[in-house]
Coordinates of C-alpha atoms in Angstrom, one line a residue:
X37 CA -6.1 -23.1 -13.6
X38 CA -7.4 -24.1 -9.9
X39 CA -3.7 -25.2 -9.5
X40 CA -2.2 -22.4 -10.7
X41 CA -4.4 -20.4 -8.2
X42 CA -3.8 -22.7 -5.4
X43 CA 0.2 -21.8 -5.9
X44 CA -0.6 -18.5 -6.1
X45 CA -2.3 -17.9 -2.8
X46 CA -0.4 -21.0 -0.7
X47 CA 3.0 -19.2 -2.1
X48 CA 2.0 -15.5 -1.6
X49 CA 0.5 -16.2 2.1
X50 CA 3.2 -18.4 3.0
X51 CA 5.8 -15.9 2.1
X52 CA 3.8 -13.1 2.9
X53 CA 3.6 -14.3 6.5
X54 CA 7.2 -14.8 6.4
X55 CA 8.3 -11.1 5.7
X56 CA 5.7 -9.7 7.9
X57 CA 7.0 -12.0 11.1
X58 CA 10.5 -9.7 10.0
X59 CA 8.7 -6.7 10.5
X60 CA 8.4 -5.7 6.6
X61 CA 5.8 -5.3 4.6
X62 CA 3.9 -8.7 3.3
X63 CA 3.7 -7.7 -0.1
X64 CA 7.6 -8.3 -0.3
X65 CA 6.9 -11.6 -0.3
X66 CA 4.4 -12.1 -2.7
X67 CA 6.0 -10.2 -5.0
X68 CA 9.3 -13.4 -4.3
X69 CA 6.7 -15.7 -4.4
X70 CA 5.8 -14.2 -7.9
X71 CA 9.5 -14.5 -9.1
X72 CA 10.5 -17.5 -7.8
X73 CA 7.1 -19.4 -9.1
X74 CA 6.6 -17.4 -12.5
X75 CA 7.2 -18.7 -16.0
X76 CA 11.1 -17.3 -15.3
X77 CA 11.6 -18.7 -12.4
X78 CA 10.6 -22.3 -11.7
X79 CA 7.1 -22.2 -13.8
X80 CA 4.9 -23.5 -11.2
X81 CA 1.8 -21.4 -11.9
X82 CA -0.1 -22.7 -14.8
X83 CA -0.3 -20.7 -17.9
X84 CA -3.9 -20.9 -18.3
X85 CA -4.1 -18.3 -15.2
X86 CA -1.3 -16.5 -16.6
X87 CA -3.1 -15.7 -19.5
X88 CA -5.8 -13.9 -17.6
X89 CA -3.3 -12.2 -15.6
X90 CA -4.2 -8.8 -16.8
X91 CA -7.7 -9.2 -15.9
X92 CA -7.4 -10.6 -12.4
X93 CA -4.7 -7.8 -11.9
X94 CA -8.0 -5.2 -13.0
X95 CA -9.7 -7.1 -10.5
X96 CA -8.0 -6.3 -7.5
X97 CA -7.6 -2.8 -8.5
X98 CA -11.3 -2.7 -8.8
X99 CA -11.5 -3.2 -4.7
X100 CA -8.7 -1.2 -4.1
X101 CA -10.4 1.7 -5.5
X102 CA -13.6 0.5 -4.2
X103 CA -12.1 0.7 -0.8
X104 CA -11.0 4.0 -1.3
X105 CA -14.1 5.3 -2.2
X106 CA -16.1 4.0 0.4
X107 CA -13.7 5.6 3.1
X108 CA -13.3 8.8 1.4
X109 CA -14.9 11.9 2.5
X110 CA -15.3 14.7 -0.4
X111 CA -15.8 17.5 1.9
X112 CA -12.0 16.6 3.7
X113 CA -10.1 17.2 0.6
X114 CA -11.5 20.9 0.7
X115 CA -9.3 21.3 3.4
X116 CA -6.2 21.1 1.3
X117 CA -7.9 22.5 -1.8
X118 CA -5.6 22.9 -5.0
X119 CA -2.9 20.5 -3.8
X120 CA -5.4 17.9 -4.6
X121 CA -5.3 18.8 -8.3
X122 CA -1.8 19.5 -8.8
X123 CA -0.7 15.7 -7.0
X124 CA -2.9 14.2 -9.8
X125 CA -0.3 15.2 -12.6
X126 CA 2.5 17.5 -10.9
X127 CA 4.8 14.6 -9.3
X128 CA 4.2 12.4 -12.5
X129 CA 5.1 15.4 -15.3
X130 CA 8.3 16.0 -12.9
X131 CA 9.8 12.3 -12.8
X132 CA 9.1 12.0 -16.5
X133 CA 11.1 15.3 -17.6
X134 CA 14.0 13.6 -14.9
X135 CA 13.8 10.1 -16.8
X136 CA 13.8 12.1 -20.6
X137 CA 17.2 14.1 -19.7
X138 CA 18.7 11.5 -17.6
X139 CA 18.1 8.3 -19.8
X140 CA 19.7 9.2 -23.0
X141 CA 23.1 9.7 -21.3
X142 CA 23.0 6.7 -19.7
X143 CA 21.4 4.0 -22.2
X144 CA 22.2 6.3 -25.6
X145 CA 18.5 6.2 -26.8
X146 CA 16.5 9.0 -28.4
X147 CA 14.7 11.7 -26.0
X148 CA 11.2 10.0 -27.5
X149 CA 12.3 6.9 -26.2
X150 CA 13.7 8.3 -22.6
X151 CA 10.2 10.2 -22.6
X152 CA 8.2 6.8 -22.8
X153 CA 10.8 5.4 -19.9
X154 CA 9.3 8.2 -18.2
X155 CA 5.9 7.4 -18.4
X156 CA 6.5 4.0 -18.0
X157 CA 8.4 5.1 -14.5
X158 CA 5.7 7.9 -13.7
X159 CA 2.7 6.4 -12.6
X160 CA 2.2 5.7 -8.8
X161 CA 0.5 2.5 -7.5
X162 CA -2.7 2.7 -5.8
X163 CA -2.2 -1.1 -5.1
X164 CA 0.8 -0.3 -2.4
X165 CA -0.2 3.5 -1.3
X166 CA -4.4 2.8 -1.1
X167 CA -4.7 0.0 1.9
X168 CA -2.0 1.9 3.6
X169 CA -3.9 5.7 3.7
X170 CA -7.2 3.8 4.3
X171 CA -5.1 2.3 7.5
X172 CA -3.7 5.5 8.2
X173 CA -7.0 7.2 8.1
X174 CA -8.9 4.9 10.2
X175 CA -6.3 4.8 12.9
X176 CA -6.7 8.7 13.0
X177 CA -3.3 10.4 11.8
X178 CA -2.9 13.0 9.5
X179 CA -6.8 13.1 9.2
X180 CA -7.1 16.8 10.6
X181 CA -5.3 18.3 7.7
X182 CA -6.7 15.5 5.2
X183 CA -3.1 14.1 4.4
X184 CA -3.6 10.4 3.5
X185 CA -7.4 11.6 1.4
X186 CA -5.0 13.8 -0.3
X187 CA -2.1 11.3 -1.4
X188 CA -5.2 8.5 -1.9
X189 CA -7.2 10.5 -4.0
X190 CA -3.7 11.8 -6.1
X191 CA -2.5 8.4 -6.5
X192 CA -5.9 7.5 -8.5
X193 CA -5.7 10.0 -11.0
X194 CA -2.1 10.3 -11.2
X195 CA -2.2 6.5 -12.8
X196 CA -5.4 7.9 -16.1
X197 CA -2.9 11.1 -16.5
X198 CA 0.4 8.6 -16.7
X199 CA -1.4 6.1 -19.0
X200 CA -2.8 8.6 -21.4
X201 CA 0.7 10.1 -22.0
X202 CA 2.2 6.7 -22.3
X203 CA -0.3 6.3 -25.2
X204 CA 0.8 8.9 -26.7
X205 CA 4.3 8.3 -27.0
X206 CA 3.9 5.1 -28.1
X207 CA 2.3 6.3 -31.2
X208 CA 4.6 9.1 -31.7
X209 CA 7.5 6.1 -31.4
X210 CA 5.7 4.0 -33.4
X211 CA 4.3 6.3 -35.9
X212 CA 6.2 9.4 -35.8
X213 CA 3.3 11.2 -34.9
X214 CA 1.1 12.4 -32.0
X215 CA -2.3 14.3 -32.2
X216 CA -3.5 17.1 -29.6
X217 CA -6.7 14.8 -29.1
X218 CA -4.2 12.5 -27.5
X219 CA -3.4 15.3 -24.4
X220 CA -6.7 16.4 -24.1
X221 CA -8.0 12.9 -23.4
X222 CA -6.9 13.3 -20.2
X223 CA -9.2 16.0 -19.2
X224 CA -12.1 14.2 -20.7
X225 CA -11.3 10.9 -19.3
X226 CA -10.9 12.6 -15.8
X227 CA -14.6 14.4 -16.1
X228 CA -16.4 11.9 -17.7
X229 CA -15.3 9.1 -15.3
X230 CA -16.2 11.3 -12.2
X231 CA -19.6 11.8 -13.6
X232 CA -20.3 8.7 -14.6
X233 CA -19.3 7.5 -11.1
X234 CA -22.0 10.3 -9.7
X235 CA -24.4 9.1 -11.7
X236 CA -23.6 5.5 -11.0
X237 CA -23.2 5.9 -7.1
X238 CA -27.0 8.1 -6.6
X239 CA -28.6 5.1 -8.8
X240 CA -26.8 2.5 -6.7
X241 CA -28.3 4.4 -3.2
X242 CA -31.6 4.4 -4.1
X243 CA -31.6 1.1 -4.9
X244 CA -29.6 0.0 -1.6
X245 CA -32.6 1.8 0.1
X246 CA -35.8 0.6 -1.8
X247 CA -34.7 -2.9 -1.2
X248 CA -33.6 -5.0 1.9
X249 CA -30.5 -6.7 0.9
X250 CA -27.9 -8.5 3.1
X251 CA -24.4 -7.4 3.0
X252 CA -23.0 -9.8 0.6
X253 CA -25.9 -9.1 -2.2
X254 CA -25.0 -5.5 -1.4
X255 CA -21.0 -6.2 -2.3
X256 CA -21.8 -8.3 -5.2
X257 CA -24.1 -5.3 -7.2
X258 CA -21.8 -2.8 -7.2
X259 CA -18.6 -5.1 -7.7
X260 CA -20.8 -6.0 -10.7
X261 CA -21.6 -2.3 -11.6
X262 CA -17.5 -1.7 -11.1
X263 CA -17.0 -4.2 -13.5
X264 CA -19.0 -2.7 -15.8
X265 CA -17.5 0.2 -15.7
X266 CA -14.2 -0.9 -16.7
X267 CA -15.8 -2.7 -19.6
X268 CA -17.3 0.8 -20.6
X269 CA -14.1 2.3 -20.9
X270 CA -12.5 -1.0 -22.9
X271 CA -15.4 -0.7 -25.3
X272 CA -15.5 3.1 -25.6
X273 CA -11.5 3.6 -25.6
X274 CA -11.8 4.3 -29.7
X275 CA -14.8 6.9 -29.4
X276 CA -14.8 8.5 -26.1
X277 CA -12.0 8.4 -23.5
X278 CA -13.7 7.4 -19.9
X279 CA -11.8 6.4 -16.9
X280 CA -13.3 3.3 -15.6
X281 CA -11.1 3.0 -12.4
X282 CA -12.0 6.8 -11.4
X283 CA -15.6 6.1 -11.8
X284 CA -15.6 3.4 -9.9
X285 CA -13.4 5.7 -6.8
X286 CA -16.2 8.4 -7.5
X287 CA -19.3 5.6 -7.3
X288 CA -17.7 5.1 -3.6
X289 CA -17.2 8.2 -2.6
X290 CA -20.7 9.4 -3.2
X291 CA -22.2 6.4 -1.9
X292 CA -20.2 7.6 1.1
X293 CA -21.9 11.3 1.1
X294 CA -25.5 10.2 0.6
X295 CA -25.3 7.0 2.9
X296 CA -22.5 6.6 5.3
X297 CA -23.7 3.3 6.9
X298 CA -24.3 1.1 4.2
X299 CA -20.6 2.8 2.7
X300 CA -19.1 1.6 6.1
X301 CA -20.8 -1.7 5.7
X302 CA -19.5 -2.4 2.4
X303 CA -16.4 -0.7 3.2
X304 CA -16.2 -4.1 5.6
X305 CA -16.8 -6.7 3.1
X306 CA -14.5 -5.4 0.7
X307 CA -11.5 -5.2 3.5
X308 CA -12.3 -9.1 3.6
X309 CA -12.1 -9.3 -0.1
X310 CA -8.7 -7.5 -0.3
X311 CA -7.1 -10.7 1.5
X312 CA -7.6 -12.6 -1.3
X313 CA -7.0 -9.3 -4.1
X314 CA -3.7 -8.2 -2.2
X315 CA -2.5 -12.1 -2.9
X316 CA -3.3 -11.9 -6.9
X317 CA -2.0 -8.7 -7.7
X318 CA 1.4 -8.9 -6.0
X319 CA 1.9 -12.6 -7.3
X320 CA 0.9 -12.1 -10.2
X321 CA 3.3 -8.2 -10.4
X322 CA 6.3 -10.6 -9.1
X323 CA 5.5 -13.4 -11.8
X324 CA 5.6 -10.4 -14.6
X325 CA 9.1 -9.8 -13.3
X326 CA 11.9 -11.1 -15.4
X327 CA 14.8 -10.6 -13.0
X328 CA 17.2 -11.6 -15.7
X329 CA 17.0 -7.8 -17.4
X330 CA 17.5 -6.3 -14.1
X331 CA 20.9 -8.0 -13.7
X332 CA 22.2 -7.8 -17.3
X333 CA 21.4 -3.7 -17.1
X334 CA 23.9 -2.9 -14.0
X335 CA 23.9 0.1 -12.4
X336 CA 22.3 2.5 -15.4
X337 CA 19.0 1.6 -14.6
X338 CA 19.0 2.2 -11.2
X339 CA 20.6 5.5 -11.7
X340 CA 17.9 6.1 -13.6
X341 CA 15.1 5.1 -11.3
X342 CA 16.8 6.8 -8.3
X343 CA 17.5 10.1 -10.3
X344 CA 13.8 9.9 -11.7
X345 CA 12.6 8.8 -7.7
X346 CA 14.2 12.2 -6.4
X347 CA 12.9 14.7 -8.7
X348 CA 10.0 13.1 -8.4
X349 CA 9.7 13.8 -4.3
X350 CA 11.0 17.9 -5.6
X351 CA 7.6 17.4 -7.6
X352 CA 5.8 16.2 -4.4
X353 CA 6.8 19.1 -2.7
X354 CA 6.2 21.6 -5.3
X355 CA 2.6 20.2 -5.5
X356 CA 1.5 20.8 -1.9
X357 CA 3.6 24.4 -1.6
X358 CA -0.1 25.6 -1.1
X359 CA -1.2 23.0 1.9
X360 CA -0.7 24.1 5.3
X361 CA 1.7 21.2 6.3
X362 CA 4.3 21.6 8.6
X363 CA 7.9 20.4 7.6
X364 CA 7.6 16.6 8.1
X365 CA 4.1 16.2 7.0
X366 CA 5.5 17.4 3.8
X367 CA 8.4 15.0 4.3
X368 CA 5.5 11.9 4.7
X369 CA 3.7 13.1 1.3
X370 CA 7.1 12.5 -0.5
X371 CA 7.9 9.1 0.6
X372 CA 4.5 7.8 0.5
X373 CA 4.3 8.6 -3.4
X374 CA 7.3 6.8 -4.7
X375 CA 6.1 2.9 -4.5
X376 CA 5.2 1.6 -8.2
X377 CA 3.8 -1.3 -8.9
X378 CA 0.8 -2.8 -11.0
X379 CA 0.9 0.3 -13.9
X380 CA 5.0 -0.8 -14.5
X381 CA 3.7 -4.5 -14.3
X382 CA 1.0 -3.6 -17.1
X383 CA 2.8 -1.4 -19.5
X384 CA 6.2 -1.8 -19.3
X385 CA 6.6 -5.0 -21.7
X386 CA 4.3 -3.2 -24.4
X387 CA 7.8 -1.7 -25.8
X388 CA 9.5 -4.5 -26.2
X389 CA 6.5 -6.8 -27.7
X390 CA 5.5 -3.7 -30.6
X391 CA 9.4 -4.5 -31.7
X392 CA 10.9 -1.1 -30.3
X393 CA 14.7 -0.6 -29.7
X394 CA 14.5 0.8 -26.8
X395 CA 12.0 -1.9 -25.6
X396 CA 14.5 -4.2 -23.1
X397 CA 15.7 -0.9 -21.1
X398 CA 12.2 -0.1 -20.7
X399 CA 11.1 -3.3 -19.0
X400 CA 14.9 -3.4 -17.3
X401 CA 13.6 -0.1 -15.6
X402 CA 10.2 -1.0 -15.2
X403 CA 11.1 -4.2 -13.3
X404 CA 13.5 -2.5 -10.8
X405 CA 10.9 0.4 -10.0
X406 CA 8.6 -2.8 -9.0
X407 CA 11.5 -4.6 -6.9
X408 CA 13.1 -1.6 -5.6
X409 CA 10.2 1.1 -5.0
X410 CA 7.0 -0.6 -3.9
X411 CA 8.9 -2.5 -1.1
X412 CA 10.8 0.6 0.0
X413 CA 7.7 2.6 -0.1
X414 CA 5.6 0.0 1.8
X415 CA 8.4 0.2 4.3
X416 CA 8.8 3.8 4.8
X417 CA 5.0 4.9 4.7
X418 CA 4.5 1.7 7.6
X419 CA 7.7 3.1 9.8
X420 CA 7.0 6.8 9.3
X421 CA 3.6 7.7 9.5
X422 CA 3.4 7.4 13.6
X423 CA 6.1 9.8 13.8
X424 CA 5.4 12.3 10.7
X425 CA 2.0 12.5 11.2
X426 CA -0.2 14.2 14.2
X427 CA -2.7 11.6 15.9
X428 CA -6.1 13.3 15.4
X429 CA -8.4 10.9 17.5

């Protein structure tokens, strides 16, 4: 295992370093260094940390959306109101409808199948857009009309509503049947992982102030807590749906409103903590990638995935008709939620391994949206935000 690591982060920073030098976006290369030493590739990282891939991939979303939570102010995504709701679900329920017309023309599967593409396709990733909007926000642009709070606080519960309807088409697939408690878990998951995350983040400040603790002990508690959390949800997933992920975001953000200091002060520790995260999960998305599908499908899937990209930015728009942004503010919030990343990483083998037909387009699509998107994204966000975007400071 120590080996396997030790490729993983010599690779991903070497690589990493490489791209950036080129002006583009470092996670480029860790997603190549992913490919080129995965099990399809030349095999080099060992299968032992393979095996807990999923888990370390959980891990470094646990600080991205710790990050996020401990830089985001409530009382800014007021400003833009009901756009805030309708990113969480809008831009997702748009790209899905594009994928379930478009895909059975092109691959001749059933519209149950091209809906599942969808939600495979649909979900956002917090892994490429969240360091980015935290970047943006602390260099000052777009902050007056809360644009990057608004896409980082979409992007987070744009991934429960995605996953949630995945789930449920993989049992109407797989069963030929789908029960309403399936849809309205995604209410209940929402709510309940908001207020758990209340709950969770007012404990976690009184404690913080009762008690002197150093910085480090600080980070490691509520790390611990977010853990926790995400074992809640695993072990409650039967019973009671519960987003771990959002209650973790929530447990930031009000650790934020009832003690900005110690939020900033953690906020720091876990920017050190993302070096070694940002290394894992991009390694680890490139080693899921087998690039073989992607060249035996041609052009169909990226018909697909461009199609699907484009209605997607039409749902964008529609979602923040109600903001006061100005024409290329608007233009921003469409690029910057296209990447996708660590939920097409995740999900899109489960198809294939439950036996389904339509299983290899599926993972065929899944791994372009990962090779094609979340670099394009990375780059377009990083060379458009300057220009798009007011400077507030």
């Amino acid at each position: 295992m120590l080996t396997g690591l030790a490729v993983i982060f010599l690779s991903g920073l070497f690589l990493g370093e490489i791209f950036k030098r080129f002006r583009l976006p470092s996670l480029m290369g860790m997603i190549i260094a992913g490919i080129i030493t995965g099990p399809y590739c030349l095999n080099l990282i060992d299968g032992s940390v393979l095996n807990i891939a999923a888990d370390l991939r959980q891990f470094a979303l646990v600080i991205i959306l710790s990050r996020a939570g401990l830089t985001l102010n409530i009382s800014d995504l007021k400003k833009v109101g009901l756009s805030a709701i309708l990113m969480c679900f809008v831009p997702a329920c748009f790209e899905i409808t594009a994928t379930t017309l478009i895909a059975p023309k092109i691959f001749n599967i059933s519209t149950v199948d091209a809906a599942l593409m969808g939600a495979v396709l649909g979900a956002v990733s917090p892994a490429v857009i969240v360091p980015r909007m935290i970047k943006i926000m602390e260099e000052g642009y777009g902050t007056k009309k809360s644009i990057p709070q608004l896409i980082l606080a979409g992007a987070s519960a744009d991934d429960v509503f995605v996953i949630v309807i995945f789930t449920a088409l993989l049992a109407l697939s797989t069963e030929g049947t789908v029960s309403v408690f399936s849809f309205l878990q995604i209410p209940v998951s929402i709510i309940l992982g908001i207020i758990t995350g209340i709950v969770c983040g007012i404990l976690l400040n009184e404690f913080y102030k009762r008690f002197e603790l150093r910085s480090a002990v600080k980070l490691l508690i509520m790390l611990s807590i977010s853990f926790l959390l995400v074992a809640l949800e695993n072990n409650l997933k039967e019973k009671l749906p519960l987003s771990g992920l959002l209650a973790i975001m929530a447990m930031g953000i009000t650790l934020f409103k009832l003690n900005e200091s110690t939020a900033k002060e953690l906020s720091s520790q876990y920017n050190q903590l993302w070096i070694a995260g940002e290394i894992i999960l991009f390694v680890l998305v490139g080693a899921a990638v087998d690039v073989s599908y992607a060249v035996k499908s041609g052009f169909g899937a990226v018909i697909i995935l461009i199609g699907a990209l484009l209605v997607r930015m039409t749902g964008v728009y529609a979602a923040i008709l109600p903001a006061k942004l100005d024409f290329k503010e608007r233009l921003f919030c469409m690029l910057a939620y296209t990447p996708k990343a660590t939920v097409q990483a995740a999900i899109g083998a489960i198809p294939l391994s439950m036996g389904l037909s339509c299983g290899h387009q599926i993972l065929t699509v899944a791994v372009l949206a990962i090779l094609i998107s979340a670099p394009l994204g990375a780059i377009l966000v990083d060379n458009t935000y300057k220009k798009f975007l007011h400077l507030d400071k």
